[in-house]
PDB file of N, CA and C in Angstrom:
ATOM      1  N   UNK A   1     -50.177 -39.907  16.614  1.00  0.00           N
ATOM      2  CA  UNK A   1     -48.840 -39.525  16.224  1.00  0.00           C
ATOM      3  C   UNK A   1     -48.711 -39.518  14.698  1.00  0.00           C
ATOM      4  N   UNK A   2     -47.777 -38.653  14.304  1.00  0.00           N
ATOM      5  CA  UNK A   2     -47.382 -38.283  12.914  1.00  0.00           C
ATOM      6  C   UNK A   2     -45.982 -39.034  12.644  1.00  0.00           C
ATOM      7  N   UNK A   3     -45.732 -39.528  11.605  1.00  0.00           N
ATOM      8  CA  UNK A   3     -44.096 -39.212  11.279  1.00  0.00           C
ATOM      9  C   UNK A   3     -43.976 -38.989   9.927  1.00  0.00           C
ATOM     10  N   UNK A   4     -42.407 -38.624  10.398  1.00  0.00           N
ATOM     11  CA  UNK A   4     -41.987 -38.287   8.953  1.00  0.00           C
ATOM     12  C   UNK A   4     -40.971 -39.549   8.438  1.00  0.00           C
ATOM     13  N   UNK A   5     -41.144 -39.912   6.966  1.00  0.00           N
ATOM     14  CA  UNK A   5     -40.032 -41.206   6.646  1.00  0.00           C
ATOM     15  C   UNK A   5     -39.207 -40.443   5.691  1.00  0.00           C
ATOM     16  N   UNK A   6     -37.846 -40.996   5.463  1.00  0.00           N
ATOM     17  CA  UNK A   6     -37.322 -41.446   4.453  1.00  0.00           C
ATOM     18  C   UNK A   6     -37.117 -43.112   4.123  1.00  0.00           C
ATOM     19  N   UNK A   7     -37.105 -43.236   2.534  1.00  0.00           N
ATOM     20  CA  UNK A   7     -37.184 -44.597   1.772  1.00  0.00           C
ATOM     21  C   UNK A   7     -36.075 -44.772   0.943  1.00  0.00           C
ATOM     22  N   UNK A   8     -35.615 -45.285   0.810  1.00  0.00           N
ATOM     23  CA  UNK A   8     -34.133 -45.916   0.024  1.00  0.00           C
ATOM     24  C   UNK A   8     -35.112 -46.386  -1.290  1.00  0.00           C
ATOM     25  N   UNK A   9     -34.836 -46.326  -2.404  1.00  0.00           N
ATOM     26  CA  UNK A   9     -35.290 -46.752  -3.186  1.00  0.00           C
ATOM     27  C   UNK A   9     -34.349 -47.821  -4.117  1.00  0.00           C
ATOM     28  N   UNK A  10     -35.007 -48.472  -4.948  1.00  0.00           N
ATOM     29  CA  UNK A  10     -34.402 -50.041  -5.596  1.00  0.00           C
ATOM     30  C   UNK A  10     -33.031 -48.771  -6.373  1.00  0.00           C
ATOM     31  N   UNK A  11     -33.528 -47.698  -6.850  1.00  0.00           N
ATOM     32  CA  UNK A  11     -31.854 -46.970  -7.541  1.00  0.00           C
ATOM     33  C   UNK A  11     -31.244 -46.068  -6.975  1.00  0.00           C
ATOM     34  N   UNK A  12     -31.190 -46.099  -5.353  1.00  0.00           N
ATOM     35  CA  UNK A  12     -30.528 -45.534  -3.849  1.00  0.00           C
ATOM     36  C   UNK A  12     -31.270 -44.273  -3.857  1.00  0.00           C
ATOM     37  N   UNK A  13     -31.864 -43.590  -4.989  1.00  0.00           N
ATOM     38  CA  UNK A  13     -32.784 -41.992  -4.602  1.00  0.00           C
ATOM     39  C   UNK A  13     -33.621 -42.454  -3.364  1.00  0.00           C
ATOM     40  N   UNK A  14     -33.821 -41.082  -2.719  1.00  0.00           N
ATOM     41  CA  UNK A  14     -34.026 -41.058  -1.282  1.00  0.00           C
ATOM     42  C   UNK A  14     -35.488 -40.264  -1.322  1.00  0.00           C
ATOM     43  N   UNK A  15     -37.035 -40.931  -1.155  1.00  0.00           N
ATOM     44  CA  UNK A  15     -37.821 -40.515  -0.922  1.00  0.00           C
ATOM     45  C   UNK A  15     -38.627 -40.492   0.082  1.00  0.00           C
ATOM     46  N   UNK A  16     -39.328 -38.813   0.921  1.00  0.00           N
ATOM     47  CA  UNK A  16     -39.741 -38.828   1.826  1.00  0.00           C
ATOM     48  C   UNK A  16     -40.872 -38.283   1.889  1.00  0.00           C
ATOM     49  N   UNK A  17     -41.613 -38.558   2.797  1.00  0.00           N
ATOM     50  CA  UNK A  17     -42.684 -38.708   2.796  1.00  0.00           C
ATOM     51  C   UNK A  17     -43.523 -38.427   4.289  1.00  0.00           C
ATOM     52  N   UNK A  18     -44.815 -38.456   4.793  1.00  0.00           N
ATOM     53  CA  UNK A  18     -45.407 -38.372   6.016  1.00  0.00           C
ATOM     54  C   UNK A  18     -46.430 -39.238   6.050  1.00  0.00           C
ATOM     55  N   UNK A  19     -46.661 -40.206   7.322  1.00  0.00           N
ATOM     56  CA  UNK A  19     -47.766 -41.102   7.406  1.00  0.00           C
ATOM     57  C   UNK A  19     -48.310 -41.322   8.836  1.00  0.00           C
ATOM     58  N   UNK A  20     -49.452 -41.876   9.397  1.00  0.00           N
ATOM     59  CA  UNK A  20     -49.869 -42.297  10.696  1.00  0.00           C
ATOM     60  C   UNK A  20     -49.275 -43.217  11.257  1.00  0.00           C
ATOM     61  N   UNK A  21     -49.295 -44.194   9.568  1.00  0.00           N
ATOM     62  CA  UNK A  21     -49.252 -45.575   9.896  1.00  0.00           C
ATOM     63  C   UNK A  21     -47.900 -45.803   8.632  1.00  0.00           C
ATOM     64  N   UNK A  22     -46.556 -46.000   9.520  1.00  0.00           N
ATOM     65  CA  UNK A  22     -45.079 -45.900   8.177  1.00  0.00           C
ATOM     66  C   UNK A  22     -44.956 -47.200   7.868  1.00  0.00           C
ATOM     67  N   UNK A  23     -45.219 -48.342   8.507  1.00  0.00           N
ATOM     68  CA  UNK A  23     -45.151 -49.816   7.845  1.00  0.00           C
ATOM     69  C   UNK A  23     -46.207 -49.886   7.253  1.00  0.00           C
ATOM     70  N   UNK A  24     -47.560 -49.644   7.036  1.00  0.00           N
ATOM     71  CA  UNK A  24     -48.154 -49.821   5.896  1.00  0.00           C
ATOM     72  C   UNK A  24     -47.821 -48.909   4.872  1.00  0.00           C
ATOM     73  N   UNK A  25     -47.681 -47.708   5.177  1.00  0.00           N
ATOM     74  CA  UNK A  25     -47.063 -47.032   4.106  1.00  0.00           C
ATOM     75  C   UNK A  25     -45.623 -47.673   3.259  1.00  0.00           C
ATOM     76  N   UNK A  26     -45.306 -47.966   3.763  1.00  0.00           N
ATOM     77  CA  UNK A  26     -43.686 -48.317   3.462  1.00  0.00           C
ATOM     78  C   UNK A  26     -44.509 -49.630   2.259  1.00  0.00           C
ATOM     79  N   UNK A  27     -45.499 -50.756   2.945  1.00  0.00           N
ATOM     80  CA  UNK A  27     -46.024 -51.999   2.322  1.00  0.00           C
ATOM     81  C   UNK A  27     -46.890 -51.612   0.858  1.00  0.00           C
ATOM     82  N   UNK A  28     -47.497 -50.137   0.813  1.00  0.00           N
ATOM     83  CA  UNK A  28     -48.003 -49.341   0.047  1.00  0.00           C
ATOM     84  C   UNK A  28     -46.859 -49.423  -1.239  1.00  0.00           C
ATOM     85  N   UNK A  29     -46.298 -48.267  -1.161  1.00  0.00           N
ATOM     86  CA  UNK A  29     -45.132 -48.478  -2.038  1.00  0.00           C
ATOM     87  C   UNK A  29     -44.173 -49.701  -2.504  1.00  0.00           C
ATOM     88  N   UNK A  30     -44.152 -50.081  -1.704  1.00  0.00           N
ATOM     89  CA  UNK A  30     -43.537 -51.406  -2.277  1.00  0.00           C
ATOM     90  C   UNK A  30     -44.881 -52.147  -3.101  1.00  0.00           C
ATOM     91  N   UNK A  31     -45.765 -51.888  -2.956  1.00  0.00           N
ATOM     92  CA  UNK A  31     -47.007 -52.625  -3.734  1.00  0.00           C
ATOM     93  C   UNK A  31     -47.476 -51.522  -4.935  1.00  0.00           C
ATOM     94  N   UNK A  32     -46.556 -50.675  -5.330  1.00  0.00           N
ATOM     95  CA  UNK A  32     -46.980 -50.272  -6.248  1.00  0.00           C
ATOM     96  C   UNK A  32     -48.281 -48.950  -5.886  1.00  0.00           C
ATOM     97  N   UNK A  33     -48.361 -48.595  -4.941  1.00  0.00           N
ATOM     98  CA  UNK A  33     -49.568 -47.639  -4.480  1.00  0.00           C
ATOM     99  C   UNK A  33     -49.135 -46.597  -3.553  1.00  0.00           C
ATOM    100  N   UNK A  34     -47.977 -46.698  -3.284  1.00  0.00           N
ATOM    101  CA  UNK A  34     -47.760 -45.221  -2.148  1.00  0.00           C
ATOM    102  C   UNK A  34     -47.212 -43.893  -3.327  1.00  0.00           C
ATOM    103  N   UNK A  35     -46.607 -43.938  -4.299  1.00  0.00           N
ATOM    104  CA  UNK A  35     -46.625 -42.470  -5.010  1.00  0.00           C
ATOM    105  C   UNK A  35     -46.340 -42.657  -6.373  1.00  0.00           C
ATOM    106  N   UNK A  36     -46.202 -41.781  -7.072  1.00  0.00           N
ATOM    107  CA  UNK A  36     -45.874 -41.907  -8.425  1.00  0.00           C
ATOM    108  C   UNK A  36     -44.675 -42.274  -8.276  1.00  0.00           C
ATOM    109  N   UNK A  37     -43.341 -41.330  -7.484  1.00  0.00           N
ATOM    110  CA  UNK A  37     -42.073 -41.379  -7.887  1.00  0.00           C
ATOM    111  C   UNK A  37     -41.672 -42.709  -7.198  1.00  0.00           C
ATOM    112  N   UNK A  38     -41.990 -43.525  -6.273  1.00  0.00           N
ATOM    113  CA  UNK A  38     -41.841 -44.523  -6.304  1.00  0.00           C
ATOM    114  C   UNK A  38     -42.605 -45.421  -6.432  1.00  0.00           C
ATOM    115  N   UNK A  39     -43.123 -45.867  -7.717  1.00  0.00           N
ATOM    116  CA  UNK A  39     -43.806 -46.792  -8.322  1.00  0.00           C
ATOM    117  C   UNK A  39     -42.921 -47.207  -9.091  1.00  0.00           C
ATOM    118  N   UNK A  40     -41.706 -47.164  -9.678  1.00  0.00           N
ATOM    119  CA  UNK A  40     -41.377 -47.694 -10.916  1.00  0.00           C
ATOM    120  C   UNK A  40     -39.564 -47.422 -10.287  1.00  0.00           C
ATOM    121  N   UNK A  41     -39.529 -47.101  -9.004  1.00  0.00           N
ATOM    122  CA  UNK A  41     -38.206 -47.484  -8.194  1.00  0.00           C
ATOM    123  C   UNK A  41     -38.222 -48.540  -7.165  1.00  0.00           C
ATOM    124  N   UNK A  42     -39.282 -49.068  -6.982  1.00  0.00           N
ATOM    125  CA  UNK A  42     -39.402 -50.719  -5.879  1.00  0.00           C
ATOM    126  C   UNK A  42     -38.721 -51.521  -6.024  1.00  0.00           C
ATOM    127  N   UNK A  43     -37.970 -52.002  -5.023  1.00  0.00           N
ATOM    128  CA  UNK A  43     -38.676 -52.216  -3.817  1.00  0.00           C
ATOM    129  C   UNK A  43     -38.064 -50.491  -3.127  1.00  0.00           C
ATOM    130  N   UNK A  44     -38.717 -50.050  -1.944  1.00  0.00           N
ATOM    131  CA  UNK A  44     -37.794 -49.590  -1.251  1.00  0.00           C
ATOM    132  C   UNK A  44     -37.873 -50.134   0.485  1.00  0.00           C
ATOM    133  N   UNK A  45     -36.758 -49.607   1.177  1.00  0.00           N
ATOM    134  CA  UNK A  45     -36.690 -49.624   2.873  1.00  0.00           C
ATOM    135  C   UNK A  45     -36.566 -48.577   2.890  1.00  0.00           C
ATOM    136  N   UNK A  46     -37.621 -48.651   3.815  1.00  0.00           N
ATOM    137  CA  UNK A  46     -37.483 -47.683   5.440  1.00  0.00           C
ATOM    138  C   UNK A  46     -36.168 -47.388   5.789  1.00  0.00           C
ATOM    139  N   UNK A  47     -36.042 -46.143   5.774  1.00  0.00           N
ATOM    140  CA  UNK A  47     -34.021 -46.121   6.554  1.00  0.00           C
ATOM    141  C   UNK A  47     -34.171 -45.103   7.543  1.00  0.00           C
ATOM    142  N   UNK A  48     -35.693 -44.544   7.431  1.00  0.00           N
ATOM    143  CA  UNK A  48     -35.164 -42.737   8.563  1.00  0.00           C
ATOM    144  C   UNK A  48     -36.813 -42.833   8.829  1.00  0.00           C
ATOM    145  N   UNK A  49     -37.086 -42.601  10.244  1.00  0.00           N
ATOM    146  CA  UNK A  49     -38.249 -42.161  10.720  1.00  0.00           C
ATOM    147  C   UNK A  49     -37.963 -40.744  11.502  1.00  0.00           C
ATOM    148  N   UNK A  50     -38.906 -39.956  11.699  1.00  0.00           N
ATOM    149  CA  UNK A  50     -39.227 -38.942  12.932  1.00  0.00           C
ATOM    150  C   UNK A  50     -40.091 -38.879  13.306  1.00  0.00           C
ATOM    151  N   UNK A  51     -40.925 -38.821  14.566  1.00  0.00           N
ATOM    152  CA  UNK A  51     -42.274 -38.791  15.613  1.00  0.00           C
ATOM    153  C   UNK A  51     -42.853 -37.225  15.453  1.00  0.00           C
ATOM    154  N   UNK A  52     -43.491 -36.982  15.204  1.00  0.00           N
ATOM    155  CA  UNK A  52     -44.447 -35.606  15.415  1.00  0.00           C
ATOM    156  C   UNK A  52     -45.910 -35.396  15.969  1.00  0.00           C
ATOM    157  N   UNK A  53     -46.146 -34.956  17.199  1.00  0.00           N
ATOM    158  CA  UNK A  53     -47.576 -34.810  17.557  1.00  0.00           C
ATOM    159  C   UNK A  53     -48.599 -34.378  16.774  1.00  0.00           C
ATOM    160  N   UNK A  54     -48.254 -33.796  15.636  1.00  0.00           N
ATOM    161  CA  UNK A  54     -49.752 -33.313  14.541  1.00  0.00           C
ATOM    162  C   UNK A  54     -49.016 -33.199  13.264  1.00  0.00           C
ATOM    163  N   UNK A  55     -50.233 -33.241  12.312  1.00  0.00           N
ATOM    164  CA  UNK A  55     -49.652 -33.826  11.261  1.00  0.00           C
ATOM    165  C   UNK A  55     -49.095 -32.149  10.799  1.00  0.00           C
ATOM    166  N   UNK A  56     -49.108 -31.347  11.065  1.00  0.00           N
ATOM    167  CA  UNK A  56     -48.729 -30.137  10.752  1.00  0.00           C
ATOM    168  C   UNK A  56     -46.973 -29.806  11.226  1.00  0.00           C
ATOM    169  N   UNK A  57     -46.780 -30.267  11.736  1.00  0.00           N
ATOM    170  CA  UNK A  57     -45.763 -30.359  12.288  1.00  0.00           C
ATOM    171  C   UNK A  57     -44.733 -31.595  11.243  1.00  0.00           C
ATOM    172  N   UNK A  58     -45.502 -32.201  11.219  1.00  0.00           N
ATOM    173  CA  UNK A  58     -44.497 -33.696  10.385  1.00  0.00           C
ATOM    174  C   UNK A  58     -44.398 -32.963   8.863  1.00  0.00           C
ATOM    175  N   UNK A  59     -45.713 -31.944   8.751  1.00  0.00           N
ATOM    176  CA  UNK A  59     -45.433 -31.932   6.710  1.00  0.00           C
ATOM    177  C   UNK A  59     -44.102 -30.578   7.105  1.00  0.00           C
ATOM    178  N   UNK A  60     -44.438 -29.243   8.198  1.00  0.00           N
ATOM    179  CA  UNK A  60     -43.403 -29.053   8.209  1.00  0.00           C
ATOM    180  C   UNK A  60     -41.418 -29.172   7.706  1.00  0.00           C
ATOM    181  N   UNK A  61     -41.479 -30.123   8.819  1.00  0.00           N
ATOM    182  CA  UNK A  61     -40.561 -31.106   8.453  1.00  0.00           C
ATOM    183  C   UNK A  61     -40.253 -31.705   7.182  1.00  0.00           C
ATOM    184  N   UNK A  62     -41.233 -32.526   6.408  1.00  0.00           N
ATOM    185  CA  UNK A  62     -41.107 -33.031   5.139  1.00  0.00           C
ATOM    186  C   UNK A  62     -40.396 -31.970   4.323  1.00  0.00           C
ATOM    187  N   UNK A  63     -41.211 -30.698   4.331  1.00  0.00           N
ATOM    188  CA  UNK A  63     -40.857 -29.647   3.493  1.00  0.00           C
ATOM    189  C   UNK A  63     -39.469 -29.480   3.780  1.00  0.00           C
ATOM    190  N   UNK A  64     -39.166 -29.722   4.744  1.00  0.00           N
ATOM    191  CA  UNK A  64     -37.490 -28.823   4.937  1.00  0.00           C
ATOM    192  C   UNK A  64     -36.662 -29.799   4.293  1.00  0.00           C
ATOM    193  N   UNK A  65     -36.827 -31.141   5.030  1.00  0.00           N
ATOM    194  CA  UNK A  65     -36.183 -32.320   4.218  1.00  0.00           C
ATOM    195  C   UNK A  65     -35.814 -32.221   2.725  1.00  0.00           C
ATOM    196  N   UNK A  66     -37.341 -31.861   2.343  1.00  0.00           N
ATOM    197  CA  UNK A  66     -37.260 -31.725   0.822  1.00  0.00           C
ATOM    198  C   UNK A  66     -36.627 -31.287   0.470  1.00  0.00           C
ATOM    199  N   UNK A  67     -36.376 -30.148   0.862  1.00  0.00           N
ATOM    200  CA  UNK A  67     -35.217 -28.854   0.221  1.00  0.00           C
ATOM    201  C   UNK A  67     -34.320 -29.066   0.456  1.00  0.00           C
ATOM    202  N   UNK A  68     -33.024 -30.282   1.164  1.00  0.00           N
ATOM    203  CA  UNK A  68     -32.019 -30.588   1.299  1.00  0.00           C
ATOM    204  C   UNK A  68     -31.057 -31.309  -0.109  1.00  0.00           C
ATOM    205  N   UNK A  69     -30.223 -31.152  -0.154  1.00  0.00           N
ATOM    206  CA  UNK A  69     -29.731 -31.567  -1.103  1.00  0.00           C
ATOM    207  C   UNK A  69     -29.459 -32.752  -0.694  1.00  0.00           C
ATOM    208  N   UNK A  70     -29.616 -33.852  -1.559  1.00  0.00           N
ATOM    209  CA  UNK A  70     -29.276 -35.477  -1.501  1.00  0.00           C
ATOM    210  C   UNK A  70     -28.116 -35.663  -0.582  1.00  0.00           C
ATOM    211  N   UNK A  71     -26.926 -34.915  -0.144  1.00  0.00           N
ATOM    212  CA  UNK A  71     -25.906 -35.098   0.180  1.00  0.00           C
ATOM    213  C   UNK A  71     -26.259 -35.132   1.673  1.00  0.00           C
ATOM    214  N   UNK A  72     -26.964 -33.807   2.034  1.00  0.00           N
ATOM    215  CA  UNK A  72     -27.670 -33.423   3.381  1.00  0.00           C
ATOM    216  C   UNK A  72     -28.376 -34.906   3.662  1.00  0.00           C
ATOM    217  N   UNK A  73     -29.191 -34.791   3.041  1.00  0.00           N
ATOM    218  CA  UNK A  73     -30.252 -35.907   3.722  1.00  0.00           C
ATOM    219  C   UNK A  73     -29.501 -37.139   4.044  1.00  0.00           C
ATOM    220  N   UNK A  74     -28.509 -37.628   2.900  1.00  0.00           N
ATOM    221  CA  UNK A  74     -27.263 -38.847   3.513  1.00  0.00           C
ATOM    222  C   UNK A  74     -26.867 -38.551   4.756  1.00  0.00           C
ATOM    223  N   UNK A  75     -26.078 -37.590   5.172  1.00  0.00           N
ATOM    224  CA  UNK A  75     -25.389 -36.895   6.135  1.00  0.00           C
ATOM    225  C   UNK A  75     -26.851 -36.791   7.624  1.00  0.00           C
ATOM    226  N   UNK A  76     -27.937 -36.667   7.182  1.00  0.00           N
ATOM    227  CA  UNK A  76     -28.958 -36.663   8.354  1.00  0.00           C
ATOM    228  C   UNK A  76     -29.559 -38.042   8.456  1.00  0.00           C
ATOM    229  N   UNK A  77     -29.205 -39.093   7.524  1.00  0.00           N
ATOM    230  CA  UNK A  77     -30.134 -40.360   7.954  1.00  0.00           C
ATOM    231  C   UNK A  77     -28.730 -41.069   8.876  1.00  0.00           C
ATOM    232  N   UNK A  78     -27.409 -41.054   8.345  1.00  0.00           N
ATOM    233  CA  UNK A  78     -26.017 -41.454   8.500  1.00  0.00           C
ATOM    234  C   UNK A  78     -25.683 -41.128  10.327  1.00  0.00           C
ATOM    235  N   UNK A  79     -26.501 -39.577  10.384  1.00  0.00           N
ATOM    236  CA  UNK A  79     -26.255 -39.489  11.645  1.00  0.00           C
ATOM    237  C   UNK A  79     -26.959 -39.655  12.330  1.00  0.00           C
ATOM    238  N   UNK A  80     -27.980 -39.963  12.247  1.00  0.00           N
ATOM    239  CA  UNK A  80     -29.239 -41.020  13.109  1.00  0.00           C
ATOM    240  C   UNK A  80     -29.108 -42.490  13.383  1.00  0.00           C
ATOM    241  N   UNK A  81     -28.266 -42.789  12.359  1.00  0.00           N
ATOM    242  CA  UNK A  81     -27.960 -44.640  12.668  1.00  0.00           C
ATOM    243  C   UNK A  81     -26.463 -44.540  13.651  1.00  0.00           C
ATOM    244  N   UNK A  82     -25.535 -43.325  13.340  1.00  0.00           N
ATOM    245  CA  UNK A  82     -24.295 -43.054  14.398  1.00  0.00           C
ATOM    246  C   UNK A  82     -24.752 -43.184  15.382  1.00  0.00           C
ATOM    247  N   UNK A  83     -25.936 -42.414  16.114  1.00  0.00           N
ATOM    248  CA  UNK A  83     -26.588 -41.914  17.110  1.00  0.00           C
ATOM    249  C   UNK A  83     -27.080 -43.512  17.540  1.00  0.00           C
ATOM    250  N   UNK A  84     -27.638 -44.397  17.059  1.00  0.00           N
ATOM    251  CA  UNK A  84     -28.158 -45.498  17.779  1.00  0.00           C
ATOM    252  C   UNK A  84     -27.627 -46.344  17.927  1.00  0.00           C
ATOM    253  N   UNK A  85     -26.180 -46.444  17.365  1.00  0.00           N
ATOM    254  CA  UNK A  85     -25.188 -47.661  17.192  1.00  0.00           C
ATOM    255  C   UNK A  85     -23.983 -47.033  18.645  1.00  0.00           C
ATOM    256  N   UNK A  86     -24.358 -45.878  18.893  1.00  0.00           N
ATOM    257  CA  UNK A  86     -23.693 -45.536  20.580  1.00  0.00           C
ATOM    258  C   UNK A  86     -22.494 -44.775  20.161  1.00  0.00           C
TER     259      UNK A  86
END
């Protein structure tokens, strides 16, 4: 399995990303080793996952994410925690 994350960062910018494995990734960045743009915004959390069967499918995704405006992506992590809180 693939997913796709978003990360809250230590100055609320919202970075996302794709991994196998999202808690070591997530432990990555917070250690200073998962990317440039968050190396020097740590700590961050995990706030948004998605499941994808191939990794082609998850960068997909990333890409679209990407292109959302900050407001969007609030509005899509906001309604994923609506969605699990019932």
């Amino acid at each position: 399995m693939w997913y796709l994350y978003i990360v809250k960062c230590k100055d609320s910018s919202l970075y996302t990303g794709i991994s196998k494995n999202v808690k070591d990734r997530v432990l990555a960045h917070n250690n200073g080793k998962g990317s440039k743009y968050t190396r020097n915004r740590k700590p961050v959390e995990l706030i948004y996952t998605e499941e994808f069967g191939t990794k082609s499918e998850a960068l997909k995704r990333e890409i679209g994410i990407k292109k959302l405006s900050a407001k969007n992506k609030d509005r899509l992590v906001r309604k994923k925690e609506k969605y699990r809180l019932g």
